[in-house]
PDB file of C-alpha atoms in Angstrom:
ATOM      1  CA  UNK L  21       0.000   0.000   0.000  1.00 38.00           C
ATOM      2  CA  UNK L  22       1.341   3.573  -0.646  1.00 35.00           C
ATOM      3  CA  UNK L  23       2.034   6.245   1.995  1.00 38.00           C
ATOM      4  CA  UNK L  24      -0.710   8.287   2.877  1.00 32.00           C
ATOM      5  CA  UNK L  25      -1.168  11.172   5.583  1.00 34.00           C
ATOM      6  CA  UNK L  26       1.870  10.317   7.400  1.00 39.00           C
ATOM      7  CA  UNK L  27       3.072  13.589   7.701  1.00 38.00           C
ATOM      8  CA  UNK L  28       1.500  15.804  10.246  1.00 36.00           C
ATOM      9  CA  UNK L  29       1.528  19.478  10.080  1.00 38.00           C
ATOM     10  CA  UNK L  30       0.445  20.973  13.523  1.00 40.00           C
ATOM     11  CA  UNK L  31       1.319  24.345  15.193  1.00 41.00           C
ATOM     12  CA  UNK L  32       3.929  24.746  17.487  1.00 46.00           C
ATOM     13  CA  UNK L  33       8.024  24.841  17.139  1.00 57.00           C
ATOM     14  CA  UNK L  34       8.712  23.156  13.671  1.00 72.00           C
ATOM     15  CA  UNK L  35      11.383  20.611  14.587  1.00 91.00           C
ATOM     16  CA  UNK L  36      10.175  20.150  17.649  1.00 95.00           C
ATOM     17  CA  UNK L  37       8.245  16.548  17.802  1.00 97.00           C
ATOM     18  CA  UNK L  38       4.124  16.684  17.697  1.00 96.00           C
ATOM     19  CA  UNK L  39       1.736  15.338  19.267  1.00 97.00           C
ATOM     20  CA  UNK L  40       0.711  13.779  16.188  1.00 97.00           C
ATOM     21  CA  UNK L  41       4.424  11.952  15.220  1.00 98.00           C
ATOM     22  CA  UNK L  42       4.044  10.881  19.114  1.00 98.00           C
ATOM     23  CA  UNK L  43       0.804   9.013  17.625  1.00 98.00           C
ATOM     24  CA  UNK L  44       2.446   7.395  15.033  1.00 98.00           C
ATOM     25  CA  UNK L  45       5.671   6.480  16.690  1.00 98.00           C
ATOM     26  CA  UNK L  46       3.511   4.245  19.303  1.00 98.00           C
ATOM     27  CA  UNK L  47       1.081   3.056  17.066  1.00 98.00           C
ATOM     28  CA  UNK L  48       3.249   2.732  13.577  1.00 98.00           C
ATOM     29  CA  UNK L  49       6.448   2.365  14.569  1.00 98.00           C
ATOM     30  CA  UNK L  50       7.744   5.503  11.868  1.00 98.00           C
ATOM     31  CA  UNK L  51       6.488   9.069  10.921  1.00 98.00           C
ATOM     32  CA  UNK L  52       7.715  10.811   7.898  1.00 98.00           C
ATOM     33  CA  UNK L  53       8.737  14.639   7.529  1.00 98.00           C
ATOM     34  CA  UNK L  54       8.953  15.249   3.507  1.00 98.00           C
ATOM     35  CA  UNK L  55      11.601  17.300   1.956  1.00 97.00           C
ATOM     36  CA  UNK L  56      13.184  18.290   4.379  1.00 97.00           C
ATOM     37  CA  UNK L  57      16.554  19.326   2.878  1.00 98.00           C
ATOM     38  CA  UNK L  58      16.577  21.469  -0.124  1.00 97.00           C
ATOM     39  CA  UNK L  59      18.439  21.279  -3.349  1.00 98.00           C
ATOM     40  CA  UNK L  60      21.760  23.228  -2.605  1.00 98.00           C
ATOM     41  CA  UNK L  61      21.840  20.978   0.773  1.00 98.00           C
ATOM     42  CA  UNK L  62      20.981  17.759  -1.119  1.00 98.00           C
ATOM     43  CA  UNK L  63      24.215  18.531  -3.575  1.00 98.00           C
ATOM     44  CA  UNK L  64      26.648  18.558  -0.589  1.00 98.00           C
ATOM     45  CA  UNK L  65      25.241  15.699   1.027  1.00 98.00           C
ATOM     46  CA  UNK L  66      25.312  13.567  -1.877  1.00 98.00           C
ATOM     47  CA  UNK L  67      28.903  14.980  -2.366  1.00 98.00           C
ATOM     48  CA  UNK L  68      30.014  13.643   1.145  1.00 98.00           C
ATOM     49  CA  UNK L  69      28.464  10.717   0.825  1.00 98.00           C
ATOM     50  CA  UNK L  70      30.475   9.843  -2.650  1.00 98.00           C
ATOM     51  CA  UNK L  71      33.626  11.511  -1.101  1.00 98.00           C
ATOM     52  CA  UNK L  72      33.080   8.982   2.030  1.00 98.00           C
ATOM     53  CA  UNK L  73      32.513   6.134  -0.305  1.00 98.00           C
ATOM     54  CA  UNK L  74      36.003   7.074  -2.051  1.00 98.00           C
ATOM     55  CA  UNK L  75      37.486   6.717   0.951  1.00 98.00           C
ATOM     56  CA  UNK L  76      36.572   3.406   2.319  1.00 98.00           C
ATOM     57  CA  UNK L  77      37.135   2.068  -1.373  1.00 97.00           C
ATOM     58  CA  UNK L  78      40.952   3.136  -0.994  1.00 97.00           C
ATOM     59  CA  UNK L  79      41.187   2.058   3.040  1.00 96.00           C
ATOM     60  CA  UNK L  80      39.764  -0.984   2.213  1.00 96.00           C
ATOM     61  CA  UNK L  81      42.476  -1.524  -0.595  1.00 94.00           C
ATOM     62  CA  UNK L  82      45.341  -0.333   1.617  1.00 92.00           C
ATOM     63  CA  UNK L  83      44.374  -2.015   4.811  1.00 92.00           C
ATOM     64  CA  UNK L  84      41.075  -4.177   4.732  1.00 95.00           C
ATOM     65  CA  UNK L  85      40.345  -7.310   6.415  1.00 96.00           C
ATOM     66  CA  UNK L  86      38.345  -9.934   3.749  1.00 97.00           C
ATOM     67  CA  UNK L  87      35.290 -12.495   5.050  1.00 96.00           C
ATOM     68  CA  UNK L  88      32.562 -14.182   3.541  1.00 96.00           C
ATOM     69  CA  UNK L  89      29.489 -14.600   5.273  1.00 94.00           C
ATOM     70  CA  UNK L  90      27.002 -16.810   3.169  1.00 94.00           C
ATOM     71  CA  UNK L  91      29.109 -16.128   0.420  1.00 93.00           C
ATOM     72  CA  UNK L  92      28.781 -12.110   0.531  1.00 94.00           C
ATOM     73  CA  UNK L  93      31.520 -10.172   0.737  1.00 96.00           C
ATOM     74  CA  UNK L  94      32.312  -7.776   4.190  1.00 97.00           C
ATOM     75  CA  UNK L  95      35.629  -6.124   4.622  1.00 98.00           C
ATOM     76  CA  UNK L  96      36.501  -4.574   7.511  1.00 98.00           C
ATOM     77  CA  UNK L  97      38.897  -1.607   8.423  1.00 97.00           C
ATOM     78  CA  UNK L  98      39.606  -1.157  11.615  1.00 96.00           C
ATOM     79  CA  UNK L  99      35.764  -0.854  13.436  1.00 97.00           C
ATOM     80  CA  UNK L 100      34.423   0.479   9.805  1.00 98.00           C
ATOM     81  CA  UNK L 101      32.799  -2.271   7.966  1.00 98.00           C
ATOM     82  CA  UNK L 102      32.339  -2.024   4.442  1.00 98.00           C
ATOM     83  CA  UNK L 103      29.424  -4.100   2.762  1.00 97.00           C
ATOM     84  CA  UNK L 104      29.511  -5.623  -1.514  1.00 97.00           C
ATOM     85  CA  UNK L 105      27.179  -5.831  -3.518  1.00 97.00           C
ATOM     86  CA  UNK L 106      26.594  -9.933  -4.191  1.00 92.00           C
ATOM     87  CA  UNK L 107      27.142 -10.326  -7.481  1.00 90.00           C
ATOM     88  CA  UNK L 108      30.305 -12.536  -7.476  1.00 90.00           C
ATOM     89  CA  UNK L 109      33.689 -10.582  -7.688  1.00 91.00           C
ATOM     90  CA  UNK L 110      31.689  -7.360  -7.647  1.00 95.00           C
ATOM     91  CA  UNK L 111      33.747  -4.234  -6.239  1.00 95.00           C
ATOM     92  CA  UNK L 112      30.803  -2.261  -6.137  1.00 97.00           C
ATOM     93  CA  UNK L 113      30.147  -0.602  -2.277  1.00 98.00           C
ATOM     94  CA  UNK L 114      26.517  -1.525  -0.890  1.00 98.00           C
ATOM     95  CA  UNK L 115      27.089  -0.690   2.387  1.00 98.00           C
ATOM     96  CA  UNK L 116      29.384   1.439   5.187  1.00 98.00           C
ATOM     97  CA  UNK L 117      28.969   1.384   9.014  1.00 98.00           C
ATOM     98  CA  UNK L 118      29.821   3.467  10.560  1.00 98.00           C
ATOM     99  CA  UNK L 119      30.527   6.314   7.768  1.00 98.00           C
ATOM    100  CA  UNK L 120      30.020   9.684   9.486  1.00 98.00           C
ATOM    101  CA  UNK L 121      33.429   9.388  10.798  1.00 98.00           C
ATOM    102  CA  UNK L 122      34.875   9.381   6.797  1.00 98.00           C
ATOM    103  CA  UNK L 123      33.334  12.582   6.358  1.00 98.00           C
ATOM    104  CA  UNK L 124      32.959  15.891   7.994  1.00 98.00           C
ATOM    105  CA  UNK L 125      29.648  17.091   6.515  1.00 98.00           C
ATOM    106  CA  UNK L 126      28.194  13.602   7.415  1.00 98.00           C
ATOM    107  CA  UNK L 127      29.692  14.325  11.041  1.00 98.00           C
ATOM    108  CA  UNK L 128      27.912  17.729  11.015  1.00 98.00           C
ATOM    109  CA  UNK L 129      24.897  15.947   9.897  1.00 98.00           C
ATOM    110  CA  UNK L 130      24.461  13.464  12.392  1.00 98.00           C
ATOM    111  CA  UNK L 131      24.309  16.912  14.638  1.00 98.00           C
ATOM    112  CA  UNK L 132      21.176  18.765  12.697  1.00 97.00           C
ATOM    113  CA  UNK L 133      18.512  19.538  14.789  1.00 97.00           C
ATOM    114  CA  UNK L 134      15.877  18.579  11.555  1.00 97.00           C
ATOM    115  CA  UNK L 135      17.107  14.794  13.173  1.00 98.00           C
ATOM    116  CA  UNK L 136      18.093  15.681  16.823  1.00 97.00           C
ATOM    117  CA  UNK L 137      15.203  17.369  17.747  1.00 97.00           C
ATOM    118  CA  UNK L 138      12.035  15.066  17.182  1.00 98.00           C
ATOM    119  CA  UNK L 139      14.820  12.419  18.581  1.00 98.00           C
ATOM    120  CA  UNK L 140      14.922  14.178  21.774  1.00 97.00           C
ATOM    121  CA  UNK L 141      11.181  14.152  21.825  1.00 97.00           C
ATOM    122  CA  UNK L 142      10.885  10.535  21.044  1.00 98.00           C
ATOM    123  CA  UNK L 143      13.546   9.483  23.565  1.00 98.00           C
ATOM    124  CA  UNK L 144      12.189  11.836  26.067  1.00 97.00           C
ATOM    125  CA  UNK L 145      15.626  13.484  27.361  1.00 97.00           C
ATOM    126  CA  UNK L 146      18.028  16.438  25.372  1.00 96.00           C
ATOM    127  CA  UNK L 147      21.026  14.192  26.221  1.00 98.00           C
ATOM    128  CA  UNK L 148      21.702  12.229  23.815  1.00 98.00           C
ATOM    129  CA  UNK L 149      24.718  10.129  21.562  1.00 98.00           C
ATOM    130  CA  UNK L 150      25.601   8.674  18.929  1.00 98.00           C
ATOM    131  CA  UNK L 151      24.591   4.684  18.590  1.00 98.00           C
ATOM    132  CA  UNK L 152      25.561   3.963  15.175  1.00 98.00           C
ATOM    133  CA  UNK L 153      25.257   5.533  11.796  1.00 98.00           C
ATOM    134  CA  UNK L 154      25.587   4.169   7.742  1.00 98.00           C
ATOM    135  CA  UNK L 155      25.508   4.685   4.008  1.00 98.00           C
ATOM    136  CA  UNK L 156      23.237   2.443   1.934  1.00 98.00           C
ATOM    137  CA  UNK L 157      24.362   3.251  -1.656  1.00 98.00           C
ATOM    138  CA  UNK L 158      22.163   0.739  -3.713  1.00 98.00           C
ATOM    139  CA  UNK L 159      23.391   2.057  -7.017  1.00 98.00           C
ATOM    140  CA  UNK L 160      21.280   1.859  -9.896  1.00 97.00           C
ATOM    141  CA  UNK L 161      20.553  -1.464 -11.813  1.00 96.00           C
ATOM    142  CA  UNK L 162      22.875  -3.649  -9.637  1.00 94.00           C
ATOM    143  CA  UNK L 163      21.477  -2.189  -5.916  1.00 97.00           C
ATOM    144  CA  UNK L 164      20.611  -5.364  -3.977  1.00 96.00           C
ATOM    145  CA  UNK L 165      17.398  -5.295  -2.169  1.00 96.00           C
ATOM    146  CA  UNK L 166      17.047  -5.869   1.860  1.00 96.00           C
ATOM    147  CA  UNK L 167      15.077  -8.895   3.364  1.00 95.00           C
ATOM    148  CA  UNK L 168      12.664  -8.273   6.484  1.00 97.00           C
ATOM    149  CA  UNK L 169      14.339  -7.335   9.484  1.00 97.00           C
ATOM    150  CA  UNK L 170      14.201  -5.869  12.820  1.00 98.00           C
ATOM    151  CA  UNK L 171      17.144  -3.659  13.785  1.00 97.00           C
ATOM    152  CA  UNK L 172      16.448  -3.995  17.590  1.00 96.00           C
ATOM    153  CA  UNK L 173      18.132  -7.906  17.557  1.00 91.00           C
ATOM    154  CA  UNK L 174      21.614  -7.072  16.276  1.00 91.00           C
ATOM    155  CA  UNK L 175      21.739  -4.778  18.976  1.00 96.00           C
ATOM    156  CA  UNK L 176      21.272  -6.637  22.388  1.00 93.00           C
ATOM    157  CA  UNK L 177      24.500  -8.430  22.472  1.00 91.00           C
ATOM    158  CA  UNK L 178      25.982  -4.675  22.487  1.00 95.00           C
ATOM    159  CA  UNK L 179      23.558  -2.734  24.545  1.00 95.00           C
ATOM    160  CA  UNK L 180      20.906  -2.920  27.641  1.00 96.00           C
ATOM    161  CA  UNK L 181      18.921  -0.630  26.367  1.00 97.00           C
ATOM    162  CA  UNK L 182      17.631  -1.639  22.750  1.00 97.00           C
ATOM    163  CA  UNK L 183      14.130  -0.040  22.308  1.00 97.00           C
ATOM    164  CA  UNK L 184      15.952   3.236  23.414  1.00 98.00           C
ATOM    165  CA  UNK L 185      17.672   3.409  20.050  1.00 98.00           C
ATOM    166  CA  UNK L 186      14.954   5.494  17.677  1.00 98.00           C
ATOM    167  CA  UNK L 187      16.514   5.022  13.579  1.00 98.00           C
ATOM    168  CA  UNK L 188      16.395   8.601  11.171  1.00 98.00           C
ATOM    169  CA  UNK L 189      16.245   7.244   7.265  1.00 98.00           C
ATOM    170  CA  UNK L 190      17.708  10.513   5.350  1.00 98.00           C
ATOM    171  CA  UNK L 191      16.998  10.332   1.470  1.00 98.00           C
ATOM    172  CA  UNK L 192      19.403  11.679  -0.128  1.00 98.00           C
ATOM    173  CA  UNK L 193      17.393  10.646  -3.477  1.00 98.00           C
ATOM    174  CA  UNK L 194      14.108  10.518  -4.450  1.00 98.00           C
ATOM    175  CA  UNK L 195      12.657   6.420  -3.260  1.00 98.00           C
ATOM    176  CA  UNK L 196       9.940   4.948  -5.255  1.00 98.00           C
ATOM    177  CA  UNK L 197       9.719   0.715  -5.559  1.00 98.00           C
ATOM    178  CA  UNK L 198      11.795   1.155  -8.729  1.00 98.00           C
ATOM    179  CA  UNK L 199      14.707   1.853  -7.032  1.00 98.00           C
ATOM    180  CA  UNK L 200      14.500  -0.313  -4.072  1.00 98.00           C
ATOM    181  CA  UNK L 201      12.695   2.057  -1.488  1.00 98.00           C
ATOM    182  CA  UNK L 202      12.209   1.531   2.233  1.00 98.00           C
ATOM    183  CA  UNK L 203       9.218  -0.680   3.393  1.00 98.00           C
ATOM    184  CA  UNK L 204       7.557  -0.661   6.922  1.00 98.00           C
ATOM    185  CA  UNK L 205       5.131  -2.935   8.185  1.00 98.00           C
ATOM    186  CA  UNK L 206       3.254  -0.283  10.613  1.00 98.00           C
ATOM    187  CA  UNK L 207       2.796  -1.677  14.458  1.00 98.00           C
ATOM    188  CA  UNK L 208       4.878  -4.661  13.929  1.00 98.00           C
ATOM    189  CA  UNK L 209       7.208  -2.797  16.686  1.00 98.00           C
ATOM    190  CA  UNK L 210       5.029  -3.591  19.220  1.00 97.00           C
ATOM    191  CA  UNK L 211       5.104  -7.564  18.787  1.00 96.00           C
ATOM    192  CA  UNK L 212       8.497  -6.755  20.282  1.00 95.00           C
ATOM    193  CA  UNK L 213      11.791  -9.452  19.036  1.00 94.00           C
ATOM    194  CA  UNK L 214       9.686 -11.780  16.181  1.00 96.00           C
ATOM    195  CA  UNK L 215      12.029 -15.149  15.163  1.00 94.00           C
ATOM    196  CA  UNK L 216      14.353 -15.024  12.560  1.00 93.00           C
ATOM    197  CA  UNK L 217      14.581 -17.482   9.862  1.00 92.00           C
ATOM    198  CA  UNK L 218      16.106 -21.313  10.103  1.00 86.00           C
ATOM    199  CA  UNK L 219      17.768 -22.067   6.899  1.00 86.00           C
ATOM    200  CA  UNK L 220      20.703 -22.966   7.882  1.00 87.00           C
ATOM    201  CA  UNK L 221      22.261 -19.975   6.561  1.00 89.00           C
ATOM    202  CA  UNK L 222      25.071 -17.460   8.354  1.00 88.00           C
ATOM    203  CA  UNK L 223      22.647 -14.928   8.654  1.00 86.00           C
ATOM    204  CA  UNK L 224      19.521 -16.000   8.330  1.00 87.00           C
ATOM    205  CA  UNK L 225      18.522 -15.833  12.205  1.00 85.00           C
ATOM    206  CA  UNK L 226      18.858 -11.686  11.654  1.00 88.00           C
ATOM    207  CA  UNK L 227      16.130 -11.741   9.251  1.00 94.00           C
ATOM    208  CA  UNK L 228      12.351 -12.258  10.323  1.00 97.00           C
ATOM    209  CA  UNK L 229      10.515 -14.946   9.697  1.00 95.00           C
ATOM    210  CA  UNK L 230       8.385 -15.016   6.337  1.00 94.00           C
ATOM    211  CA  UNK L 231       5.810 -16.269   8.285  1.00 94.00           C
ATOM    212  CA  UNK L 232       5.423 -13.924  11.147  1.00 94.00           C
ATOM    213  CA  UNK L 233       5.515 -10.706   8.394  1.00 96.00           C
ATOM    214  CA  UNK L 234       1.882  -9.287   8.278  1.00 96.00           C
ATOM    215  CA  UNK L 235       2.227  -8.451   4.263  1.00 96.00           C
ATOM    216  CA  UNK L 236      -0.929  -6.966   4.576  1.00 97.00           C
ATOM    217  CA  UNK L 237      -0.159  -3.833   6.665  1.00 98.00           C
ATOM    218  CA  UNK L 238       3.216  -3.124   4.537  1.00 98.00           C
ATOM    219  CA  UNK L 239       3.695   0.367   3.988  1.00 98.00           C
ATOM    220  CA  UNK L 240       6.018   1.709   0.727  1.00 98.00           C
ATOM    221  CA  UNK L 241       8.164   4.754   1.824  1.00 98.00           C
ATOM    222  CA  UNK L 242       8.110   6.165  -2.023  1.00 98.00           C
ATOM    223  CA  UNK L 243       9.456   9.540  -0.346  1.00 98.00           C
ATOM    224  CA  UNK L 244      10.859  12.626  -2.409  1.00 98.00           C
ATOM    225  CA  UNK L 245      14.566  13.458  -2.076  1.00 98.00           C
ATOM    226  CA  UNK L 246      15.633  15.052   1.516  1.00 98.00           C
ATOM    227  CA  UNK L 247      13.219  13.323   3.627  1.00 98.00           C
ATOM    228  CA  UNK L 248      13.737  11.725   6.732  1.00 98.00           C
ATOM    229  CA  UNK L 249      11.413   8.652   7.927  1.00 98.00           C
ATOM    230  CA  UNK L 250      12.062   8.242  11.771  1.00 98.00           C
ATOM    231  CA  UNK L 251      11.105   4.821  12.924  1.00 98.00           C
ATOM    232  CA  UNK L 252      11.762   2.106  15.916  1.00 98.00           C
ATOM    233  CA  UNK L 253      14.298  -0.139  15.990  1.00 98.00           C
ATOM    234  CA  UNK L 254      11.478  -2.772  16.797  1.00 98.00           C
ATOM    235  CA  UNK L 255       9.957  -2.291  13.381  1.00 98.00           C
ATOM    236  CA  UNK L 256      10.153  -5.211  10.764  1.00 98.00           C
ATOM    237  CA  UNK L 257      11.631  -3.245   7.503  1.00 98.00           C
ATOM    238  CA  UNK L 258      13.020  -3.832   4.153  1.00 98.00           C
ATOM    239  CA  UNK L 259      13.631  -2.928   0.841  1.00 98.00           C
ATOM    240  CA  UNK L 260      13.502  -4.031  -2.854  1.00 96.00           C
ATOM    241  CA  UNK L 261      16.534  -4.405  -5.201  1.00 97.00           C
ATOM    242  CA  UNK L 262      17.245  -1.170  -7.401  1.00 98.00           C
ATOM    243  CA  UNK L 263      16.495  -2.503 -10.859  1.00 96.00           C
ATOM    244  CA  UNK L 264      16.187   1.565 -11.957  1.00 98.00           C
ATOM    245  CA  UNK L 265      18.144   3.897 -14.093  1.00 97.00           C
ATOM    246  CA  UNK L 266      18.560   5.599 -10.740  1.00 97.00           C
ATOM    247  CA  UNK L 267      20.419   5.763  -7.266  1.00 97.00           C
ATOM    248  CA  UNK L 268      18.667   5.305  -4.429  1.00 98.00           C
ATOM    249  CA  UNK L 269      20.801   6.535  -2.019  1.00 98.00           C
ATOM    250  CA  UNK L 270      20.124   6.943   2.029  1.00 98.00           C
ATOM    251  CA  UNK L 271      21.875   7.639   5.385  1.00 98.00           C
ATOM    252  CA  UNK L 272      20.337   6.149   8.498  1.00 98.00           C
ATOM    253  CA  UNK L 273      21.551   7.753  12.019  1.00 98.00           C
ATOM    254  CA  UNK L 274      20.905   5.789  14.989  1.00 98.00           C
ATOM    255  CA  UNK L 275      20.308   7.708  18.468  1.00 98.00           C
ATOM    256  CA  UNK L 276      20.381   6.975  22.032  1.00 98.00           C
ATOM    257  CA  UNK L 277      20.506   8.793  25.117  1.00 98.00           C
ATOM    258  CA  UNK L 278      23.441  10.298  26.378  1.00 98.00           C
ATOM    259  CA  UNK L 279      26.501   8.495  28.335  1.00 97.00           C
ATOM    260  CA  UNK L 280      26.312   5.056  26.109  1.00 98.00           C
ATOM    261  CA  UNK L 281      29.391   4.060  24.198  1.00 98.00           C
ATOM    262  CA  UNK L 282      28.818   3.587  19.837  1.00 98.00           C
ATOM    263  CA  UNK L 283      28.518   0.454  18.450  1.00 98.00           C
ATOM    264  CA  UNK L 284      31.198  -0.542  16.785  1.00 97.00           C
ATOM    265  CA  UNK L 285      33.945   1.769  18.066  1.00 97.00           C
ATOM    266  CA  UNK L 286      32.595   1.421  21.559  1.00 97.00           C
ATOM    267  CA  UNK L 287      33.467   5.372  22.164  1.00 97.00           C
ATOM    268  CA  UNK L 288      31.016   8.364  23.674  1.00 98.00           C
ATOM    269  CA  UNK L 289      29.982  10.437  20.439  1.00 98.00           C
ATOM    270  CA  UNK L 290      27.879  12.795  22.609  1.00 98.00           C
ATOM    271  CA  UNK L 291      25.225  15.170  20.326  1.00 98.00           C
ATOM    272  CA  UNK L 292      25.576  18.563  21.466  1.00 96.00           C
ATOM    273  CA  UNK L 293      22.242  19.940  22.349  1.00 94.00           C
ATOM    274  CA  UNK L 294      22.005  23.514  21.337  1.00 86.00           C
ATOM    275  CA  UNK L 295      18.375  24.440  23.416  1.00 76.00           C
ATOM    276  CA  UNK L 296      15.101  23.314  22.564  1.00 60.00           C
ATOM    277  CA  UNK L 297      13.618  24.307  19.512  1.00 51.00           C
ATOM    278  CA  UNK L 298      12.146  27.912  18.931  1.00 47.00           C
TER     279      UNK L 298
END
């Protein structure tokens, strides 16, 4: 089913979070705020997110550390890990976590209060950090798609505090099912951790059972460029493969409140809070 009246325009301080997004976060797991970036900002961000892709390409030639996991390629560099597409032999990035780090403007980024601010309203406190953060570059006509998941269960071995841990998608191009866009299936946070699959695979116990995905309530984030869809880490999402003559790229920022360690790197990346929103 398509998006429809996600989006909530309501009076008040306009990055603060509404009432309304409030709603939707406990009873669809996301809320979307269109456009939210403009052109000119749009330009630099995709800039920094090609300049950061550069630069994992050349670490990852200079000083990467090759595995396979159900035959799909991971290299890591240092805490960095850098994601191939699955075609066999391909040298084409898919994904990079963490990836602020590469870049400055991505660092400033992870700062902006059009994601910090309806953050600090979901999580209820202005202190907050830095959990993890990553480029999905699903180029066009060889982007791999993303089975169901929950983001919530590749967190607990790392953190006591997993539903505390709100996700911001930015689009940094325009998503349509074309190009592989983000899909939601609204409330399915609130089953809490659903079973993965048993196929004897690597990785198949991080995605969610077939079975236990309600197809029917499956929402399609077809989203202009510089939108940002904020939704819990509890929430069974995918995405199609990109089989389009166009990029569908996206940065996802993960939160958490303040004093918790990142991810991978296992360091405080504290979020300066600059005073609530006027």
């Amino acid at each position: 089913m398509p998006l429809a009246g996600q989006a909530i325009d309501e009076p008040g301080a306009p990055q603060a979070l509404t009432e309304g997004e409030a709603r939707a976060w406990r009873e669809d797991g996301f809320f979307l705020r269109p456009a939210c970036f403009d052109a000119d900002e749009l330009a630099v961000l995709r800039d920094a997110a090609e300049t950061a892709a550069r630069t994992a390409a050349a670490r990852v030639r200079d000083q990467g550390r090759t595995y396979f996991l159900d035959g799909k390629r991971f290299v890591d560099v240092g805490h960095v890990t850098v994601q191939f597409e699955h075609s066999p032999g391909s040298e084409t990035i898919r994904v990079i976590e963490p990836v602020a780090e590469l870049e400055p403007r991505l660092e400033a980024l992870v700062e902006d209060p059009r994601l910090t601010e309806p953050v600090r309203g979901l999580l209820g406190t202005r202190d907050l950090a830095l959990w993890t953060d990553k480029l999905n570059l699903k180029r066009a006509g060889e982007g791999s798609g993303f089975g169901w998941h929950q983001d919530a269960p590749y967190w607990t071995h790392a953190c006591a505090h997993p539903d505390r841990l709100p996700n911001v998608y930015v689009a940094l191009d325009a998503a349509d099912a074309a190009n592989g866009c983000l899909r939601v299936v609204r409330g399915s946070h609130r089953a809490g951790a659903l079973p993965g699959t048993d196929d004897g695979t690597q990785l198949g116990g991080f995605y969610t059972d077939p079975a236990r995905v309600d197809r029917s309530r499956e929402v399609l984030l077809e989203v202009p460029a510089g939108s940002l869809v904020f939704f819990d880490p509890w929430l069974v999402h995918g995405s199609g493969p990109n089989g389009s003559a166009t990029a569908r790229r996206a940065l996802v920022v993960t939160y958490q409140p303040g004093g918790h360690p990142t991810l991978k790197a296992r360091r405080l990346r504290p979020v300066p809070d600059p005073g609530p929103a006027r």
